[in-house]
CSV table of C-alpha atoms and ligand atoms in Angstrom, one decimal:
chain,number,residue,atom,x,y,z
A,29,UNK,CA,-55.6,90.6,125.3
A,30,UNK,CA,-58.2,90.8,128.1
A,31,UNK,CA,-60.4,88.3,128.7
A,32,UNK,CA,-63.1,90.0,127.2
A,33,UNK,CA,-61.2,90.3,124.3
A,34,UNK,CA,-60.4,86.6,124.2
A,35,UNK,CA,-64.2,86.1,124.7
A,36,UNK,CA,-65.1,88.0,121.4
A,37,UNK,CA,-62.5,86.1,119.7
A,38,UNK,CA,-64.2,83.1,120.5
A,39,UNK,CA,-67.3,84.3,119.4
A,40,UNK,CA,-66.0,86.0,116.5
A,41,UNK,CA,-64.6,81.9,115.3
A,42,UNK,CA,-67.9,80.7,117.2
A,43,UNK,CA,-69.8,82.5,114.1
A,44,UNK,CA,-67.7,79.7,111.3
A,45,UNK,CA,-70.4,77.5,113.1
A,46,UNK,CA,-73.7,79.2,112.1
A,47,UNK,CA,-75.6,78.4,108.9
A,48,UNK,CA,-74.7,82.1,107.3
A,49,UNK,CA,-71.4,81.8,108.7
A,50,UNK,CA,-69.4,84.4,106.6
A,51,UNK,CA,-66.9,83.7,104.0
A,52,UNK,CA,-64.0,85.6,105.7
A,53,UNK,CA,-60.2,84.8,107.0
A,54,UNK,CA,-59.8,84.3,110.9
A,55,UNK,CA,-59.6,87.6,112.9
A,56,UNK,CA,-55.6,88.8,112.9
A,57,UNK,CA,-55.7,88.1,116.5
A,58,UNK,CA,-56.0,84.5,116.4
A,59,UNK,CA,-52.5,84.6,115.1
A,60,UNK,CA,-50.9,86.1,118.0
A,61,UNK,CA,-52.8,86.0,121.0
A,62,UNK,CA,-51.0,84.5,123.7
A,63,UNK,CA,-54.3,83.4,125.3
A,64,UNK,CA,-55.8,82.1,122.1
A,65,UNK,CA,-52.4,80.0,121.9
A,66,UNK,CA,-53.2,78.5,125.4
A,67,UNK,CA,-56.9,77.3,124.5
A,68,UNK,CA,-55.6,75.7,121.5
A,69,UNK,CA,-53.0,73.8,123.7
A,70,UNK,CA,-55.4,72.6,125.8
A,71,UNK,CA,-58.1,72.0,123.7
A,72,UNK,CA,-57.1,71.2,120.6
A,73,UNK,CA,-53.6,69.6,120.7
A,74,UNK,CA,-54.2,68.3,124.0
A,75,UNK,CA,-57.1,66.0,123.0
A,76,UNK,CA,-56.6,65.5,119.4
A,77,UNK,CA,-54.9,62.6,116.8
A,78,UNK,CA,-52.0,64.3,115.6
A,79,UNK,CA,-50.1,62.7,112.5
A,80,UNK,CA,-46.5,62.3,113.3
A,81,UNK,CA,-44.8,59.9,111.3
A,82,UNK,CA,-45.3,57.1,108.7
A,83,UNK,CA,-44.8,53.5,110.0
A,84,UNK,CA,-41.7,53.3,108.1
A,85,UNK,CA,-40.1,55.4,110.0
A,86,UNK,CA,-40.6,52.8,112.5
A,87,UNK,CA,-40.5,49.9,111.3
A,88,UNK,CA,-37.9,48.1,113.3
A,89,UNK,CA,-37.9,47.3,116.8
A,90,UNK,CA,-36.2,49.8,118.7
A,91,UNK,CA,-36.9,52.7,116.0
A,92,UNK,CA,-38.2,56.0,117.7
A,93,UNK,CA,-39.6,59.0,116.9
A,94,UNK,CA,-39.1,61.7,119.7
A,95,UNK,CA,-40.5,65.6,118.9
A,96,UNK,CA,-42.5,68.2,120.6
A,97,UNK,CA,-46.8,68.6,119.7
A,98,UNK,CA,-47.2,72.0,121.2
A,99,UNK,CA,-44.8,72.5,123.4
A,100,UNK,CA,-45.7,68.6,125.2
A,101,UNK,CA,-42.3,66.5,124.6
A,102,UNK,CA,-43.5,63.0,122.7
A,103,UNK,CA,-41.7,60.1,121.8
A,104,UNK,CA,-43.3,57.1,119.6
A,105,UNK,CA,-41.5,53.8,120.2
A,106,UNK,CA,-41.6,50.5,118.1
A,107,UNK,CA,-41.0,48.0,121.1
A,108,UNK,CA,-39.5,44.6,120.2
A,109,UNK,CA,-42.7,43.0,120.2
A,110,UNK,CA,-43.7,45.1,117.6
A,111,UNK,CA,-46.2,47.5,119.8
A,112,UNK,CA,-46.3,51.1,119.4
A,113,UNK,CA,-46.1,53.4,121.9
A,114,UNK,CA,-46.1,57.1,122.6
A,115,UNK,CA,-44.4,58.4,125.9
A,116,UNK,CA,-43.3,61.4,127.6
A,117,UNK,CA,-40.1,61.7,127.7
A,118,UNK,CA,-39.6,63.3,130.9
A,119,UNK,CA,-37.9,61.9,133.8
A,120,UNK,CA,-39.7,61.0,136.4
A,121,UNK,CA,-36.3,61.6,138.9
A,122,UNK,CA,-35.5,65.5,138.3
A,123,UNK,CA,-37.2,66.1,134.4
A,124,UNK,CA,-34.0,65.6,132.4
A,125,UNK,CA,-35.4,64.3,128.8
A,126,UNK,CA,-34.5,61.1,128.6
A,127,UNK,CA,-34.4,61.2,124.7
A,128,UNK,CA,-33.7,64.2,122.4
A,129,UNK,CA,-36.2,65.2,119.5
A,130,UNK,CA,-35.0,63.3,116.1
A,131,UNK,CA,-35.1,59.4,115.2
A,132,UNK,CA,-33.1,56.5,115.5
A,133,UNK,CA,-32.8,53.5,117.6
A,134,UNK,CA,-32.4,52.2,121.2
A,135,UNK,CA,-32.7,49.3,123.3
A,136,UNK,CA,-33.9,51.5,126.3
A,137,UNK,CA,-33.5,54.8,127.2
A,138,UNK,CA,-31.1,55.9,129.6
A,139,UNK,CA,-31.7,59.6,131.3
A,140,UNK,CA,-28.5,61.4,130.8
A,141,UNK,CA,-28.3,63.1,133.9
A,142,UNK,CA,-28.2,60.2,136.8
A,143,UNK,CA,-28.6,57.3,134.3
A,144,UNK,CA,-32.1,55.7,135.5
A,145,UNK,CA,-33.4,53.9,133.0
A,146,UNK,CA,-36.6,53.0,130.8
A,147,UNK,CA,-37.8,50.5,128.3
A,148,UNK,CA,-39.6,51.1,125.2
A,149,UNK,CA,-42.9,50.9,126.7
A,150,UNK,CA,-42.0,53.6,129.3
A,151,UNK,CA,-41.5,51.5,132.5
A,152,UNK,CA,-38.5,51.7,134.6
A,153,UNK,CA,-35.5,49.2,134.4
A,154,UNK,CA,-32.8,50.5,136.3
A,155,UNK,CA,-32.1,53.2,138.9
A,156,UNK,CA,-28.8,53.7,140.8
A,157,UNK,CA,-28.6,54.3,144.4
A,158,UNK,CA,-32.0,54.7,144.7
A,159,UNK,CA,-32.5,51.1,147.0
A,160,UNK,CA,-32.5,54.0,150.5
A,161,UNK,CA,-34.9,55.8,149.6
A,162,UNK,CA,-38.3,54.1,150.7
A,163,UNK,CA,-40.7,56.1,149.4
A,164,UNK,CA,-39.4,55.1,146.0
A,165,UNK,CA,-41.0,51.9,144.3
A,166,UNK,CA,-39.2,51.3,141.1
A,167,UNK,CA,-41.6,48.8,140.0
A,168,UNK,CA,-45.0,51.8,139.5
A,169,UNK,CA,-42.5,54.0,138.3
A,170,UNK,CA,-42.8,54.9,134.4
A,171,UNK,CA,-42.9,57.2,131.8
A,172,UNK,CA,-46.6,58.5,131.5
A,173,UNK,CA,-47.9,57.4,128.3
A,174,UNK,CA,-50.1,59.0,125.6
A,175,UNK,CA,-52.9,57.5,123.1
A,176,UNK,CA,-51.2,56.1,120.0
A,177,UNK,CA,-53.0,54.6,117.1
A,178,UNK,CA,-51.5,53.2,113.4
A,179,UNK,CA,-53.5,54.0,110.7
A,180,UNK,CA,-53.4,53.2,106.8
A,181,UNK,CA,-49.4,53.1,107.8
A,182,UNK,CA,-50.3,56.6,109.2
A,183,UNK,CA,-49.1,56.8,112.9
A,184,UNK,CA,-51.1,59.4,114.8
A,185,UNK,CA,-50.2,60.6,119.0
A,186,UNK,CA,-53.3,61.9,121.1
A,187,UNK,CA,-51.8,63.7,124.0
A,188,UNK,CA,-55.3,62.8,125.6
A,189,UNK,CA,-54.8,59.0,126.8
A,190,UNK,CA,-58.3,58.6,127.0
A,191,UNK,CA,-59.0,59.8,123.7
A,192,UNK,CA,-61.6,58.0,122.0
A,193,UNK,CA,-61.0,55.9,118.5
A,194,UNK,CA,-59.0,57.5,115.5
A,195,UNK,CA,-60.5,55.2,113.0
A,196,UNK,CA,-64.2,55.2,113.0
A,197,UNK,CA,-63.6,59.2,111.9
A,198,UNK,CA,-61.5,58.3,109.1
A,199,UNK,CA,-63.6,55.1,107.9
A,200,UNK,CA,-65.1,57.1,105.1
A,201,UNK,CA,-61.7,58.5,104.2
A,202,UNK,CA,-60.7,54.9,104.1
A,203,UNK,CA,-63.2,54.3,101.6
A,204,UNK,CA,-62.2,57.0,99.5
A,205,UNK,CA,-58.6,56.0,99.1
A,206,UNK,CA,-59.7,52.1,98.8
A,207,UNK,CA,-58.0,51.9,95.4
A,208,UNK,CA,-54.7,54.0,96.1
A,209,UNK,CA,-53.8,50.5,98.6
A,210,UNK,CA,-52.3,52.6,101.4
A,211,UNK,CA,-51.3,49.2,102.7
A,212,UNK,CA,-49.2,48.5,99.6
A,213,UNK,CA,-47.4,51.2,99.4
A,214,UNK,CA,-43.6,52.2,100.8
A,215,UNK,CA,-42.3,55.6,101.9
A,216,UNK,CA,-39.9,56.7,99.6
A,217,UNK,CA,-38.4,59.9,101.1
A,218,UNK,CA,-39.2,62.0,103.9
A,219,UNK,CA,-38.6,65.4,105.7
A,220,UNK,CA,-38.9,67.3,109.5
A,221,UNK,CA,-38.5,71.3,108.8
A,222,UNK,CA,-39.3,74.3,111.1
A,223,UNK,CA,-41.8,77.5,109.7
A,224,UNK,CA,-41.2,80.7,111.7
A,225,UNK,CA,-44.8,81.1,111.3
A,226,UNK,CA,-48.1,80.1,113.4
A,227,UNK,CA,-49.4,76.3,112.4
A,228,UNK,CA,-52.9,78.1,111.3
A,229,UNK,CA,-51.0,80.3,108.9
A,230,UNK,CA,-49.6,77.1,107.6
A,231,UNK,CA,-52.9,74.9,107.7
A,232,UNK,CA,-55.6,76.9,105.9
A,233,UNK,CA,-52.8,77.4,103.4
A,234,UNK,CA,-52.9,73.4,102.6
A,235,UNK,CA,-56.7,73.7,102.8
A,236,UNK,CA,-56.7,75.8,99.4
A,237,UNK,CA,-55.3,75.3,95.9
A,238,UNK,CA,-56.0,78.9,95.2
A,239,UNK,CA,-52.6,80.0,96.6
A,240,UNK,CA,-51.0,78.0,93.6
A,241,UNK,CA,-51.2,81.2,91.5
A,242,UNK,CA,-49.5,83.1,93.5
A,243,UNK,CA,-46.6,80.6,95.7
A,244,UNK,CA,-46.3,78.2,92.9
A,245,UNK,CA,-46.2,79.4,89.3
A,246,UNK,CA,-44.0,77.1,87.6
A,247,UNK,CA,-44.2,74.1,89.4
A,248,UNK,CA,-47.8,72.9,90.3
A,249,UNK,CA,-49.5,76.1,88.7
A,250,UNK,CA,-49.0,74.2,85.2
A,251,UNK,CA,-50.9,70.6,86.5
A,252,UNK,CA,-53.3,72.0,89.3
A,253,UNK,CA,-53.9,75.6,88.8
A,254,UNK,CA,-54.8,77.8,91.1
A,255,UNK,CA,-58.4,78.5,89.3
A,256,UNK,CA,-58.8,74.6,89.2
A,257,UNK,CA,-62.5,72.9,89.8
A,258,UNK,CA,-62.3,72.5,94.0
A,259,UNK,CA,-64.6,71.0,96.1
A,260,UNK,CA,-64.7,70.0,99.4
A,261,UNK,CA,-66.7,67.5,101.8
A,262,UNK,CA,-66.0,67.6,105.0
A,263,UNK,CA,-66.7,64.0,106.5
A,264,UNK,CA,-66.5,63.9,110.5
A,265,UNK,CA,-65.7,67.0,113.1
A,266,UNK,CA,-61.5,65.3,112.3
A,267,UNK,CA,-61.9,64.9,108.6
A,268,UNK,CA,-62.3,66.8,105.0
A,269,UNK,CA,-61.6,65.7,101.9
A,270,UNK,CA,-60.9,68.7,98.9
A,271,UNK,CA,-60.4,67.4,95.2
A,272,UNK,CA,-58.9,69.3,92.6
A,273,UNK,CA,-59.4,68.5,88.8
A,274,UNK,CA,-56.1,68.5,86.7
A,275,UNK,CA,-55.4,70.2,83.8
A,276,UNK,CA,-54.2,66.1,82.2
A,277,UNK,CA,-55.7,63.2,84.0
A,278,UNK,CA,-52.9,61.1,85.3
A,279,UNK,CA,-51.8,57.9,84.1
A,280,UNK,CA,-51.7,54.9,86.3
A,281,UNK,CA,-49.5,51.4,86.0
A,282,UNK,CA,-50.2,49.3,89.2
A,283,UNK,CA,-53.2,50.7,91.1
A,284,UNK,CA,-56.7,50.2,89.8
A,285,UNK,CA,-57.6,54.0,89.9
A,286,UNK,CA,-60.7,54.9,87.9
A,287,UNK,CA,-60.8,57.4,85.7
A,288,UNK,CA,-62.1,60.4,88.0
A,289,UNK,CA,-59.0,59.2,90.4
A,290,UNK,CA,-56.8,60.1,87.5
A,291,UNK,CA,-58.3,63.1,86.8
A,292,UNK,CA,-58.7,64.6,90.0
A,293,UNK,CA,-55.8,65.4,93.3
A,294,UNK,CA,-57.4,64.3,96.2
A,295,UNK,CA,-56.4,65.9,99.2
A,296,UNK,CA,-57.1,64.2,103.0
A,297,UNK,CA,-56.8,66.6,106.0
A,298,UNK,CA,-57.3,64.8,109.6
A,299,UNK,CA,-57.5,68.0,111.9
A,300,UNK,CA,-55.9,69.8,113.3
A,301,UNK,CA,-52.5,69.3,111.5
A,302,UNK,CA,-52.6,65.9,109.4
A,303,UNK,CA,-52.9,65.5,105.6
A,304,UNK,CA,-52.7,63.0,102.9
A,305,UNK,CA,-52.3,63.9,99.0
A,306,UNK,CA,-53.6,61.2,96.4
A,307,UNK,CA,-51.9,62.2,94.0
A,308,UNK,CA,-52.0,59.2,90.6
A,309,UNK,CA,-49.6,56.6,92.1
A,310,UNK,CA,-48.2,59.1,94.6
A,311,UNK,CA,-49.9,59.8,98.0
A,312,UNK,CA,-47.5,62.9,100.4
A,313,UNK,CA,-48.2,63.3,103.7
A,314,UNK,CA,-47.9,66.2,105.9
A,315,UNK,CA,-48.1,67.4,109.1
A,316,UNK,CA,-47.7,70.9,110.5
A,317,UNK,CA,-47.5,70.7,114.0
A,318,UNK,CA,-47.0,73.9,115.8
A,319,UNK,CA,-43.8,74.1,118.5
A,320,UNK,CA,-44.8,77.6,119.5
A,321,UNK,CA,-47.4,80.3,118.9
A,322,UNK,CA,-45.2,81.4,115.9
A,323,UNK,CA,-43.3,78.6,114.8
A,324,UNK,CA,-44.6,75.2,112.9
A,325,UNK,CA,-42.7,71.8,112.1
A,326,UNK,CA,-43.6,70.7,108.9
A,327,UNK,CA,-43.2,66.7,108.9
A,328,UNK,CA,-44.0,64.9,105.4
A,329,UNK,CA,-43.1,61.9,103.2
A,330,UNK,CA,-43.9,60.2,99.7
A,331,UNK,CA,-45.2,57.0,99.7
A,332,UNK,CA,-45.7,55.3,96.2
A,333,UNK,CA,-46.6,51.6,96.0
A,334,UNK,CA,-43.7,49.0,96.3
A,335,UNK,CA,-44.6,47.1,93.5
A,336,UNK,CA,-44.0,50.6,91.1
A,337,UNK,CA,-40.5,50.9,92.4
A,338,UNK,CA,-39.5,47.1,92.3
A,339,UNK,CA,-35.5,46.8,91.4
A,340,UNK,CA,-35.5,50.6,91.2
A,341,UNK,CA,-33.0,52.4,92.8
A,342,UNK,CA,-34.0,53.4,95.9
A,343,UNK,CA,-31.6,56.5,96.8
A,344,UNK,CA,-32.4,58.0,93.5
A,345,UNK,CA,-36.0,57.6,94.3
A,346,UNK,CA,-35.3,59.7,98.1
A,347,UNK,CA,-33.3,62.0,96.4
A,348,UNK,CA,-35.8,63.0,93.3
A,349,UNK,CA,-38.7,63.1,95.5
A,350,UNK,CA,-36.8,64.7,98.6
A,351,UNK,CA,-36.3,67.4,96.6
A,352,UNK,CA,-39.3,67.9,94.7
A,353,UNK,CA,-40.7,68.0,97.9
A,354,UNK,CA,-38.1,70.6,99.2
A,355,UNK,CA,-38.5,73.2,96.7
A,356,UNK,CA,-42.3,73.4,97.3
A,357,UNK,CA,-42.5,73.6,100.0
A,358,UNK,CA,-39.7,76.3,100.0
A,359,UNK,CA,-42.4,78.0,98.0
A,360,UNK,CA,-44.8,77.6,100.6
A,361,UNK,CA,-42.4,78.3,103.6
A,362,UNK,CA,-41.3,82.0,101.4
A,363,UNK,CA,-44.7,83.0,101.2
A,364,UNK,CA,-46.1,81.7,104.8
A,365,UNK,CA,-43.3,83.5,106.6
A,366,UNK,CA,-44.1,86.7,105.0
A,367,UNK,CA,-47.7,86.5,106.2
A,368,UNK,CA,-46.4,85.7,109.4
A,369,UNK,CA,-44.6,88.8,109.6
A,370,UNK,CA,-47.6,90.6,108.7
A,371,UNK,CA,-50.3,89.6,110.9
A,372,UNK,CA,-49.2,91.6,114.1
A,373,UNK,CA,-49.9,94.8,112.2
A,374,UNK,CA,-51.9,97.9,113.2
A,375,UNK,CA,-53.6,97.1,109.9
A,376,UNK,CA,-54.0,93.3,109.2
A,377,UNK,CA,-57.5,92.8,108.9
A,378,UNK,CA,-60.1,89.9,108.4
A,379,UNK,CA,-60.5,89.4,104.3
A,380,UNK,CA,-63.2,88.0,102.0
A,381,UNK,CA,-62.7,84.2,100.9
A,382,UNK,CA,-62.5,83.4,97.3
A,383,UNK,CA,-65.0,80.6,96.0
A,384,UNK,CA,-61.6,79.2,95.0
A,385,UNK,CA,-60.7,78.0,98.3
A,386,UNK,CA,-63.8,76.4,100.7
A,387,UNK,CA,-61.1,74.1,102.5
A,388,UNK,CA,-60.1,77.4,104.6
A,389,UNK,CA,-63.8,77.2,105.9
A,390,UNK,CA,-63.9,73.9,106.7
A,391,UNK,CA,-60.9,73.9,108.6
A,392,UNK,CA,-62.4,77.1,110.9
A,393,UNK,CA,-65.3,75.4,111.3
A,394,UNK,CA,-63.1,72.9,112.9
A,395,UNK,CA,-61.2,74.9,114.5
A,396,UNK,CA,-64.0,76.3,115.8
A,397,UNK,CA,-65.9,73.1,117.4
A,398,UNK,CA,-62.4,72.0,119.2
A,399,UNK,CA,-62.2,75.5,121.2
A,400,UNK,CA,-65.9,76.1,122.0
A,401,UNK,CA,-66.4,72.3,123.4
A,402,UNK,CA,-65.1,72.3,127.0
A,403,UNK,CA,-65.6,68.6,127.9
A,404,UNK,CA,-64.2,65.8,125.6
A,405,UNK,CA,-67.5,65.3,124.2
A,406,UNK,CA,-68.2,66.7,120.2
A,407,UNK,CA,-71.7,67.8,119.6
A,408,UNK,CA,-73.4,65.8,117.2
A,409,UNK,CA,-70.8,63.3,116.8
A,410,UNK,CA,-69.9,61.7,113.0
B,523,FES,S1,-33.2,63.4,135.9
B,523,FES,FE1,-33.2,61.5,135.0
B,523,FES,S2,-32.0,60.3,136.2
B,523,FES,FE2,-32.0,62.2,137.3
B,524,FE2,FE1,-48.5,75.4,98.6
């Protein structure tokens, strides 16, 4: 694409803002475009929260959580003081990555390639023959860090260390799930799995229920069908909210849900990537971060709330749920790769929106406001 072309692009998603905005899908180019791919980098992964794990996952001291946010190498430590905190795994000698994506556990980190090595909050501990050089002052040398911030158990990275607060924009979300007791509740199972298709491809589709009918006829089409009651709010330029009225209200045997909570799945989406399913005693989490311009790691778990699964066997819980949460989102991965494979052609177009799904146009108007700003500033903030 030219720049002009990229220009018109941006205006084209620049129109999601206006009051008549129209009720169509995101231009075929904003799929592919190698430029487009660049801005969203920059200006949206490079200065917003990102969900990447739930604090179970790091719960003891020494747990990590190393993985990639667009193509920027992250890794989320639980030091032995109990602080959080997200790093860059590079090198500062010669760039080796001084931990590999995945989880586990370490005392430090030690680079594989000349063995310097780093704490859990980034700074240096050790370097070998490295006392000649004297340019070199082990004690300001560390791993650069990013903004990290624990919320609701939900641990979100902000590649922008100067990012300002996560939780004022999710206070009213807060409020919303007051009676689910995020606090209370346990991850159960979890998952990491790669899409071969664009994060926005995989996004919009959790921003709509609509696609139900078509990805997942026998297995959520029967409770939340795709012609369900929807409606959205979207709460902060980060946050919208879409509920979805079930074909049964839900029963509930430890949280004080009212009835409306029963009825309804409530669905949390803290952009650009992050989302939170109330689902009865049942909140999933998800997070489809992108790792290039066509291919997204889905990262999700179940959380129900501890006292529900007291003296229950745990592996059977992680196995059922692990696998419920497999073959949808095998539905989902089918169907999104497909689309993938489509949106390069000579005759993908820009289609109408169904009243069925007004999540997809909250999340462009999103999408939208983090391109078009320039400086770190939203316009008309909360
Ligand atoms: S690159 Fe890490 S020690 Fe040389
Ligand atoms: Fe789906």
């Amino acid at each position: 694409m030219t720049a002009a072309d990229t220009s018109a692009l941006l205006d084209e998603l620049g129109d999601y803002l206006r009051e008549d905005a129209p009720a169509l899908s995101l231009p075929p180019e904003a799929f592919v475009s190698p430029e487009l791919w660049e801005l969203e980098r920059t200006r949206v992964f490079g200065r917003s929260w990102v969900l990447v794990a739930h604090a179970d996952e790091l719960a003891e001291p020494g747990s990590y959580v190393a993985l990639s946010v667009a193509g920027e190498p992250v890794v989320v430590t639980r030091d032995r003081d109990g602080e959080l905190h997200a790093l860059s795994p590079i090198c500062r000698h010669r760039m080796m990555p001084v931990v590999e994506e995945g989880s586990g556990r370490a005392d430090s980190f030690t680079c594989p390639y000349h063995l310097w090595r780093y704490g859990l909050d980034g700074r240096l501990i050790g370097a070998t023959f490295m006392k000649g050089n004297p340019d070199f002052d082990p004690k300001t040398c560390r791993l650069p860090r990013f903004a990290v911030a624990q919320w609701q158990g939900f641990v979100h990275v902000n590649l922008d260390a100067g990012a300002e607060p996560l939780a004022p924009h999710l206070a009213r979300v807060g409020e919303d799930l007051a009676n689910y007791r995020l606090d209370e509740m346990v991850q159960v199972g979890g998952w990491v799995e790669e899409w071969n298709c664009n994060w926005k491809v995989a996004v919009e589709n959790a921003h709509e229920n609509y696609h139900v009918l078509g990805f997942h006829p026998e297995t959520l089409q029967p409770s939340t069908p795709g012609g369900a009651e929807t409606s959205v709010r979207a709460d902060s330029p980060w946050a919208n909210i879409m509920r979805v009225r079930y074909t049964e209200p839900l029963e509930a045997a430890i949280l004080p849900l009212t009835e409306e909570e029963k009825a309804h799945l409530y669905a949390f989406f803290v952009f650009p990537s992050g989302s939170l399913a109330a689902s009865g005693e049942m909140v999933v989490w998800l997070s489809l971060i992108p790792q290039s311009i066509d291919r997204t790691q889905v990262r999700g778990g179940v959380l129900m709330p501890a006292a529900l699964i007291e003296g229950a066997d745990r592996d059977t819980i992680r196995k059922e749920s692990e696998g419920y949460a497999a073959m949808i989102n095998a539905e989902d991965r089918h169907g999104l790769e497909a689309v993938q494979r489509s949106v390069g052609s000579r005759f993908a177009g820009r289609g109408h929106l169904s009243p069925k799904e007004p999540g997809v146009l909250l999340f462009y108007q999103n999408l939208a406001r983090a391109l078009l700003r320039e400086d770190g500033a939203w316009p008309g903030q909360l």
